[in-house]
Amino acid sequence: MPSRRWSVHPVPPRGNGDSSTTLVVALVVPLQGPAGVFGPSCELAAQLAAEELNAVGGVLDREVQLVTVDGGTSPEQVAAEVEALVSLGAVDGVLGWHTSAVRQALLPRIAGRVPYVYTAQYEGGERTPGVFLTGETDAAQLLPAMRLLAEATGARRWCTVGNDYVWPRVTARTARRYARACGGRVRDEVFVPLGTHEFGPVLRRIERSEADAVLMLLIGDDAARFNRAFAAYGLHQRCLRLSTHMDENILLATGAEATEGLWAAAGFFETLATAESLDFSARYAARFGVQAPVVGSLGESCFEGVRLLAALAERTRSLDVRAMCAVADTVSYEGPRGVLRLDGNHLAQRLYLARADAFDFHIVAQL
């Protein structure tokens, strides 16, 4: 069943014991702002997961229905809207890609009340009971990616450029330790507001730092604008760029001429040539057509989110949060990223390092 946009109306409450024939899940993904560039791929990937589950009987013998909530507005606005849905009993669970700022606003309002699957790559460390995470973490992918690049290219002098909120700030602190572990150091850190258009001062800071590598912690359109400015300034000839939050939609927005020397680390790429990923890509294209938004790691994470929520519900035969927490370490399923299992409340998964090649990524190593 296609997802629908939500407007809040009074509805009869739906508890875990509800005999309704539908299982309603709030899909919180960005439809505006810098991250809006990959919001459509998040929606379609989640929709495909729901339709495939419904084709084999749904979850707990209930049809999965997605209700899209715009995660691209302010964190407090998103949290208030989702809390209203939960309090009304209008949704049975919450999942999706959204920033860590949104996640932190949501947690005190919904944690423990309904299962919450957070799908974004993030800074790590989230242990709130009832929150399950499908995304990559800094510890798993950033350190090995920095080490491989240091060994392969000799990059040692880093400059971090990020948006000014929790994920880039925490990851920047972590990157200082990782740079030292790789025989280098971070020479400068620059943070800009979400929605930044002018990167001239940032580029001059990078130049003055004499960095030979830039850690990009920018979201969506901000990353694309930075990439274009970076190449126009000529820094791509002396600095590589590494992003842990880059997908093919952002490459398209960047433009082929500005991707030289750009690297990305993630658990999924559209060009990943495994049996599971190729099969997923074929099903996605068959359902939505070859002109549909490209599904990279960010959009595909929402497919994983739906599948993980389903696996937790089927394992416990309920939507009870405490029951899910009790069995989390025994939950696994097979998806586009292969066979995945929960380790605590995080998915354990294979991670990859890839080099941008115009509008695609060429995978060069498994981390």
Short mmCIF file of C-alpha atoms in Angstrom, two decimals:
data_model
loop_
_atom_site.label_atom_id
_atom_site.label_comp_id
_atom_site.label_asym_id
_atom_site.label_seq_id
_atom_site.Cartn_x
_atom_site.Cartn_y
_atom_site.Cartn_z
CA MET A 1 0.00 0.00 0.00
CA PRO A 2 1.46 3.41 -0.90
CA SER A 3 2.50 5.71 1.92
CA ARG A 4 0.37 8.75 2.61
CA ARG A 5 1.08 12.13 4.12
CA TRP A 6 -0.38 12.72 7.53
CA SER A 7 -2.62 15.37 8.97
CA VAL A 8 -3.63 14.79 12.57
CA HIS A 9 -7.31 14.08 13.23
CA PRO A 10 -8.86 12.45 16.32
CA VAL A 11 -8.98 8.70 15.78
CA PRO A 12 -9.81 5.77 18.04
CA PRO A 13 -6.77 4.65 20.04
CA ARG A 14 -4.79 1.64 18.81
CA GLY A 15 -2.84 -0.24 21.42
CA ASN A 16 -0.57 -3.29 21.18
CA GLY A 17 -3.60 -5.44 21.74
CA ASP A 18 -5.58 -3.83 18.93
CA SER A 19 -7.21 -6.31 16.57
CA SER A 20 -7.01 -3.89 13.64
CA THR A 21 -6.14 -5.42 10.29
CA THR A 22 -3.49 -2.75 9.64
CA LEU A 23 -0.16 -2.05 11.26
CA VAL A 24 0.46 1.68 10.88
CA VAL A 25 4.03 2.98 10.96
CA ALA A 26 5.12 6.62 10.96
CA LEU A 27 7.83 7.03 8.33
CA VAL A 28 9.86 10.08 9.37
CA VAL A 29 11.94 11.22 6.38
CA PRO A 30 13.01 14.65 5.04
CA LEU A 31 10.77 16.19 2.41
CA GLN A 32 12.38 19.65 2.51
CA GLY A 33 15.62 21.32 3.52
CA PRO A 34 19.11 20.09 2.59
CA ALA A 35 18.23 16.42 3.12
CA GLY A 36 15.12 16.66 0.93
CA VAL A 37 17.28 15.66 -2.05
CA PHE A 38 17.12 12.02 -0.97
CA GLY A 39 13.74 12.05 0.79
CA PRO A 40 11.87 10.58 -2.22
CA SER A 41 14.22 7.59 -2.36
CA CYS A 42 13.61 7.01 1.37
CA GLU A 43 9.85 6.96 0.78
CA LEU A 44 10.00 4.62 -2.20
CA ALA A 45 12.41 2.16 -0.56
CA ALA A 46 10.21 1.95 2.52
CA GLN A 47 7.11 1.57 0.34
CA LEU A 48 8.73 -1.34 -1.52
CA ALA A 49 9.52 -3.07 1.77
CA ALA A 50 5.95 -2.63 3.01
CA GLU A 51 4.44 -3.89 -0.26
CA GLU A 52 6.67 -6.95 -0.29
CA LEU A 53 5.72 -7.79 3.29
CA ASN A 54 2.03 -7.30 2.52
CA ALA A 55 2.33 -9.62 -0.48
CA VAL A 56 3.22 -12.49 1.88
CA GLY A 57 0.69 -11.76 4.61
CA GLY A 58 1.97 -8.58 6.24
CA VAL A 59 3.32 -8.44 9.78
CA LEU A 60 1.49 -10.23 12.59
CA ASP A 61 -1.17 -10.97 9.96
CA ARG A 62 -1.75 -7.24 9.54
CA GLU A 63 -1.24 -5.10 6.45
CA VAL A 64 1.65 -2.65 6.86
CA GLN A 65 0.65 0.94 6.15
CA LEU A 66 3.16 3.80 6.09
CA VAL A 67 2.25 7.32 7.12
CA THR A 68 4.89 9.83 6.01
CA VAL A 69 5.89 12.59 8.43
CA ASP A 70 8.16 15.34 7.09
CA GLY A 71 11.42 15.00 9.02
CA GLY A 72 12.92 18.03 7.29
CA THR A 73 11.24 20.65 9.49
CA SER A 74 12.59 21.76 12.88
CA PRO A 75 13.36 18.94 15.37
CA GLU A 76 10.77 20.23 17.83
CA GLN A 77 8.08 20.41 15.16
CA VAL A 78 8.82 16.86 13.98
CA ALA A 79 8.85 15.56 17.55
CA ALA A 80 5.53 17.25 18.39
CA GLU A 81 3.85 15.77 15.30
CA VAL A 82 5.12 12.25 15.92
CA GLU A 83 4.29 12.44 19.64
CA ALA A 84 0.72 13.43 18.72
CA LEU A 85 0.39 10.37 16.49
CA VAL A 86 1.70 8.09 19.23
CA SER A 87 -0.48 9.67 21.92
CA LEU A 88 -3.57 9.32 19.73
CA GLY A 89 -2.76 5.66 19.24
CA ALA A 90 -2.71 6.34 15.51
CA VAL A 91 0.60 4.58 14.84
CA ASP A 92 2.10 1.31 16.03
CA GLY A 93 5.73 2.21 15.40
CA VAL A 94 8.12 4.90 14.14
CA LEU A 95 11.03 4.56 11.72
CA GLY A 96 13.02 6.45 9.15
CA TRP A 97 16.02 8.53 8.14
CA HIS A 98 16.27 11.90 9.91
CA THR A 99 19.03 13.86 11.58
CA SER A 100 20.38 13.10 15.05
CA ALA A 101 18.89 16.41 16.17
CA VAL A 102 15.44 15.07 15.28
CA ARG A 103 16.20 11.73 16.95
CA GLN A 104 17.22 13.44 20.16
CA ALA A 105 14.04 15.54 20.13
CA LEU A 106 11.92 12.42 19.55
CA LEU A 107 13.46 10.22 22.23
CA PRO A 108 11.98 11.81 25.38
CA ARG A 109 8.55 11.89 23.73
CA ILE A 110 8.19 8.37 22.30
CA ALA A 111 10.95 6.09 23.64
CA GLY A 112 9.48 2.98 25.21
CA ARG A 113 5.96 3.73 24.02
CA VAL A 114 6.25 2.25 20.52
CA PRO A 115 9.18 0.59 18.73
CA TYR A 116 11.42 3.18 17.08
CA VAL A 117 13.81 2.18 14.28
CA TYR A 118 16.38 4.85 13.41
CA THR A 119 17.95 4.20 10.01
CA ALA A 120 20.51 6.98 9.52
CA GLN A 121 24.26 6.67 9.68
CA TYR A 122 25.08 8.51 12.88
CA GLU A 123 27.67 9.29 15.56
CA GLY A 124 27.07 6.10 17.58
CA GLY A 125 26.39 5.52 21.25
CA GLU A 126 22.57 5.38 21.20
CA ARG A 127 21.43 2.85 23.86
CA THR A 128 17.93 4.05 24.75
CA PRO A 129 15.69 0.99 25.31
CA GLY A 130 13.22 0.53 22.49
CA VAL A 131 15.39 2.30 19.89
CA PHE A 132 16.82 0.01 17.21
CA LEU A 133 19.38 1.26 14.70
CA THR A 134 20.11 0.07 11.17
CA GLY A 135 22.65 2.75 10.23
CA GLU A 136 26.42 2.75 10.13
CA THR A 137 28.38 4.23 13.05
CA ASP A 138 31.61 6.22 13.21
CA ALA A 139 33.50 3.51 15.06
CA ALA A 140 32.65 0.88 12.46
CA GLN A 141 33.35 2.83 9.28
CA LEU A 142 35.18 6.12 9.81
CA LEU A 143 38.38 4.83 11.43
CA PRO A 144 38.99 2.03 8.88
CA ALA A 145 38.16 4.40 6.02
CA MET A 146 40.60 7.05 7.27
CA ARG A 147 43.27 4.39 7.80
CA LEU A 148 42.86 2.96 4.29
CA LEU A 149 43.02 6.40 2.71
CA ALA A 150 46.10 7.31 4.75
CA GLU A 151 47.86 4.14 3.62
CA ALA A 152 46.79 4.46 -0.03
CA THR A 153 47.23 8.20 -0.56
CA GLY A 154 49.48 9.40 2.25
CA ALA A 155 46.78 11.77 3.53
CA ARG A 156 47.65 12.88 7.06
CA ARG A 157 46.51 16.51 7.44
CA TRP A 158 42.74 16.63 7.89
CA CYS A 159 40.25 19.45 7.96
CA THR A 160 36.69 18.70 9.08
CA VAL A 161 33.79 20.56 7.48
CA GLY A 162 30.33 19.86 8.86
CA ASN A 163 26.86 21.17 9.47
CA ASP A 164 26.39 22.64 12.91
CA TYR A 165 24.41 20.08 14.88
CA VAL A 166 24.99 17.01 17.02
CA TRP A 167 26.17 14.40 14.47
CA PRO A 168 28.93 16.50 12.85
CA ARG A 169 30.06 17.94 16.21
CA VAL A 170 30.38 14.53 17.91
CA THR A 171 31.92 12.89 14.85
CA ALA A 172 34.46 15.71 14.55
CA ARG A 173 35.66 15.02 18.10
CA THR A 174 35.93 11.33 17.29
CA ALA A 175 37.81 12.08 14.06
CA ARG A 176 40.57 13.83 16.01
CA ARG A 177 41.39 10.54 17.75
CA TYR A 178 41.11 8.59 14.52
CA ALA A 179 43.45 10.95 12.67
CA ARG A 180 46.08 10.50 15.38
CA ALA A 181 45.63 6.73 15.20
CA CYS A 182 46.39 6.97 11.45
CA GLY A 183 49.58 8.98 12.02
CA GLY A 184 48.05 12.36 11.24
CA ARG A 185 45.98 15.06 12.87
CA VAL A 186 43.01 17.34 12.30
CA ARG A 187 44.33 20.83 11.58
CA ASP A 188 41.03 22.70 11.55
CA GLU A 189 37.28 22.22 12.04
CA VAL A 190 34.60 24.37 10.43
CA PHE A 191 30.86 24.13 11.09
CA VAL A 192 28.17 25.84 9.05
CA PRO A 193 24.38 26.10 9.46
CA LEU A 194 22.07 23.72 7.62
CA GLY A 195 21.14 25.35 4.33
CA THR A 196 24.48 27.12 3.77
CA HIS A 197 24.99 28.42 0.22
CA GLU A 198 28.27 30.38 0.45
CA PHE A 199 31.39 28.32 1.20
CA GLY A 200 34.08 30.87 0.31
CA PRO A 201 35.25 31.44 3.92
CA VAL A 202 35.29 27.67 4.52
CA LEU A 203 37.44 27.04 1.45
CA ARG A 204 39.93 29.67 2.57
CA ARG A 205 40.14 28.01 5.98
CA ILE A 206 40.88 24.67 4.31
CA GLU A 207 43.57 26.28 2.17
CA ARG A 208 45.23 27.93 5.17
CA SER A 209 45.22 24.66 7.11
CA GLU A 210 47.30 23.03 4.34
CA ALA A 211 45.05 19.98 4.62
CA ASP A 212 45.48 17.14 2.18
CA ALA A 213 42.17 15.52 3.22
CA VAL A 214 38.75 16.92 4.11
CA LEU A 215 36.26 15.02 6.24
CA MET A 216 32.85 16.09 4.93
CA LEU A 217 30.06 15.96 7.52
CA LEU A 218 27.54 17.86 5.41
CA ILE A 219 23.96 16.87 4.58
CA GLY A 220 22.33 16.60 1.17
CA ASP A 221 22.23 19.83 -0.83
CA ASP A 222 24.81 21.41 1.47
CA ALA A 223 27.25 18.65 0.52
CA ALA A 224 26.51 19.13 -3.18
CA ARG A 225 27.03 22.91 -3.01
CA PHE A 226 30.26 22.43 -1.05
CA ASN A 227 31.54 19.92 -3.61
CA ARG A 228 30.89 22.34 -6.48
CA ALA A 229 32.57 25.22 -4.65
CA PHE A 230 35.48 22.97 -3.62
CA ALA A 231 36.20 21.99 -7.23
CA ALA A 232 35.72 25.52 -8.57
CA TYR A 233 38.29 26.75 -6.03
CA GLY A 234 40.74 24.11 -7.27
CA LEU A 235 41.10 22.29 -3.96
CA HIS A 236 40.20 18.95 -5.55
CA GLN A 237 43.69 18.96 -7.10
CA ARG A 238 45.41 18.85 -3.71
CA CYS A 239 42.81 17.49 -1.23
CA LEU A 240 40.77 14.34 -1.16
CA ARG A 241 37.31 14.38 0.42
CA LEU A 242 35.78 11.63 2.55
CA SER A 243 32.09 11.53 3.43
CA THR A 244 30.18 9.02 5.52
CA HIS A 245 26.88 10.54 4.39
CA MET A 246 27.07 10.61 0.60
CA ASP A 247 24.79 8.83 -1.85
CA GLU A 248 24.16 8.82 -5.58
CA ASN A 249 21.44 11.48 -5.35
CA ILE A 250 23.99 13.88 -3.87
CA LEU A 251 26.45 12.94 -6.64
CA LEU A 252 23.81 13.87 -9.21
CA ALA A 253 23.25 17.20 -7.46
CA THR A 254 27.03 17.75 -7.29
CA GLY A 255 27.73 17.27 -10.99
CA ALA A 256 30.33 14.97 -12.52
CA GLU A 257 33.01 17.67 -12.83
CA ALA A 258 33.09 18.20 -9.04
CA THR A 259 33.47 14.59 -7.88
CA GLU A 260 37.19 14.05 -8.53
CA GLY A 261 38.92 12.89 -5.36
CA LEU A 262 35.64 12.26 -3.52
CA TRP A 263 35.35 9.12 -1.37
CA ALA A 264 32.45 7.68 0.61
CA ALA A 265 32.00 4.98 3.24
CA ALA A 266 28.67 3.20 3.69
CA GLY A 267 26.94 -0.14 4.11
CA PHE A 268 25.22 0.06 0.72
CA PHE A 269 25.84 1.60 -2.68
CA GLU A 270 23.63 1.40 -5.75
CA THR A 271 26.58 -0.20 -7.56
CA LEU A 272 27.13 -2.88 -4.88
CA ALA A 273 27.37 -6.10 -6.89
CA THR A 274 26.17 -8.71 -4.43
CA ALA A 275 23.34 -11.11 -5.19
CA GLU A 276 21.14 -9.44 -2.56
CA SER A 277 21.78 -5.87 -3.73
CA LEU A 278 21.36 -6.69 -7.42
CA ASP A 279 18.08 -8.44 -6.70
CA PHE A 280 16.86 -5.45 -4.68
CA SER A 281 17.78 -3.03 -7.47
CA ALA A 282 15.91 -5.14 -10.00
CA ARG A 283 12.77 -5.26 -7.83
CA TYR A 284 12.93 -1.52 -7.19
CA ALA A 285 13.27 -0.73 -10.90
CA ALA A 286 10.47 -3.13 -11.80
CA ARG A 287 8.14 -1.50 -9.27
CA PHE A 288 8.92 2.19 -9.77
CA GLY A 289 10.58 2.37 -13.19
CA VAL A 290 14.07 3.24 -14.31
CA GLN A 291 13.38 6.97 -13.90
CA ALA A 292 12.68 6.63 -10.16
CA PRO A 293 15.07 8.32 -7.70
CA VAL A 294 18.31 6.41 -7.32
CA VAL A 295 18.42 4.42 -4.08
CA GLY A 296 21.78 4.74 -2.37
CA SER A 297 22.64 4.02 1.24
CA LEU A 298 20.45 6.79 2.68
CA GLY A 299 17.22 5.84 0.92
CA GLU A 300 17.85 2.11 1.15
CA SER A 301 18.26 2.43 4.92
CA CYS A 302 14.48 2.90 5.14
CA PHE A 303 13.94 -0.47 3.43
CA GLU A 304 16.13 -1.95 6.16
CA GLY A 305 14.12 -0.10 8.80
CA VAL A 306 10.83 -1.63 7.68
CA ARG A 307 12.37 -5.09 7.48
CA LEU A 308 13.95 -4.81 10.92
CA LEU A 309 10.70 -3.67 12.54
CA ALA A 310 8.93 -6.61 10.90
CA ALA A 311 11.60 -9.06 12.10
CA LEU A 312 11.32 -7.77 15.68
CA ALA A 313 7.53 -7.98 15.63
CA GLU A 314 7.50 -11.48 14.18
CA ARG A 315 10.13 -12.68 16.65
CA THR A 316 8.08 -11.51 19.65
CA ARG A 317 4.66 -12.00 18.02
CA SER A 318 3.80 -8.54 19.34
CA LEU A 319 4.68 -4.86 19.17
CA ASP A 320 5.62 -4.73 22.83
CA VAL A 321 8.81 -2.68 23.23
CA ARG A 322 10.08 -4.54 26.29
CA ALA A 323 9.59 -7.89 24.58
CA MET A 324 11.53 -6.66 21.55
CA CYS A 325 14.40 -5.44 23.73
CA ALA A 326 14.55 -8.83 25.46
CA VAL A 327 15.03 -10.77 22.21
CA ALA A 328 16.98 -8.23 20.15
CA ASP A 329 20.21 -10.24 20.09
CA THR A 330 18.38 -13.18 18.49
CA VAL A 331 16.85 -11.19 15.61
CA SER A 332 18.18 -11.45 12.06
CA TYR A 333 16.85 -11.15 8.51
CA GLU A 334 18.07 -11.04 4.92
CA GLY A 335 17.89 -7.82 2.92
CA PRO A 336 19.74 -5.84 0.24
CA ARG A 337 22.79 -5.58 2.53
CA GLY A 338 22.89 -9.35 3.02
CA VAL A 339 22.09 -11.32 6.15
CA LEU A 340 21.93 -8.86 9.02
CA ARG A 341 21.59 -9.45 12.76
CA LEU A 342 21.14 -7.22 15.75
CA ASP A 343 24.09 -6.82 18.10
CA GLY A 344 22.47 -5.15 21.08
CA ASN A 345 20.26 -2.56 19.41
CA HIS A 346 22.47 -1.99 16.33
CA LEU A 347 22.53 -3.96 13.10
CA ALA A 348 25.86 -5.63 12.38
CA GLN A 349 26.66 -5.25 8.69
CA ARG A 350 29.36 -5.16 6.05
CA LEU A 351 30.78 -1.73 5.23
CA TYR A 352 32.53 -0.46 2.11
CA LEU A 353 34.82 2.31 0.91
CA ALA A 354 34.05 3.71 -2.54
CA ARG A 355 35.46 6.35 -4.89
CA ALA A 356 33.13 8.65 -6.80
CA ASP A 357 33.24 8.18 -10.55
CA ALA A 358 31.04 10.91 -12.06
CA PHE A 359 27.52 9.88 -11.01
CA ASP A 360 28.36 6.44 -9.60
CA PHE A 361 30.52 4.97 -6.87
CA HIS A 362 33.31 2.48 -7.56
CA ILE A 363 33.68 0.23 -4.53
CA VAL A 364 37.35 -0.36 -3.78
CA ALA A 365 37.39 -2.13 -0.41
CA GLN A 366 35.31 -3.77 2.26
CA LEU A 367 36.05 -2.16 5.60
#
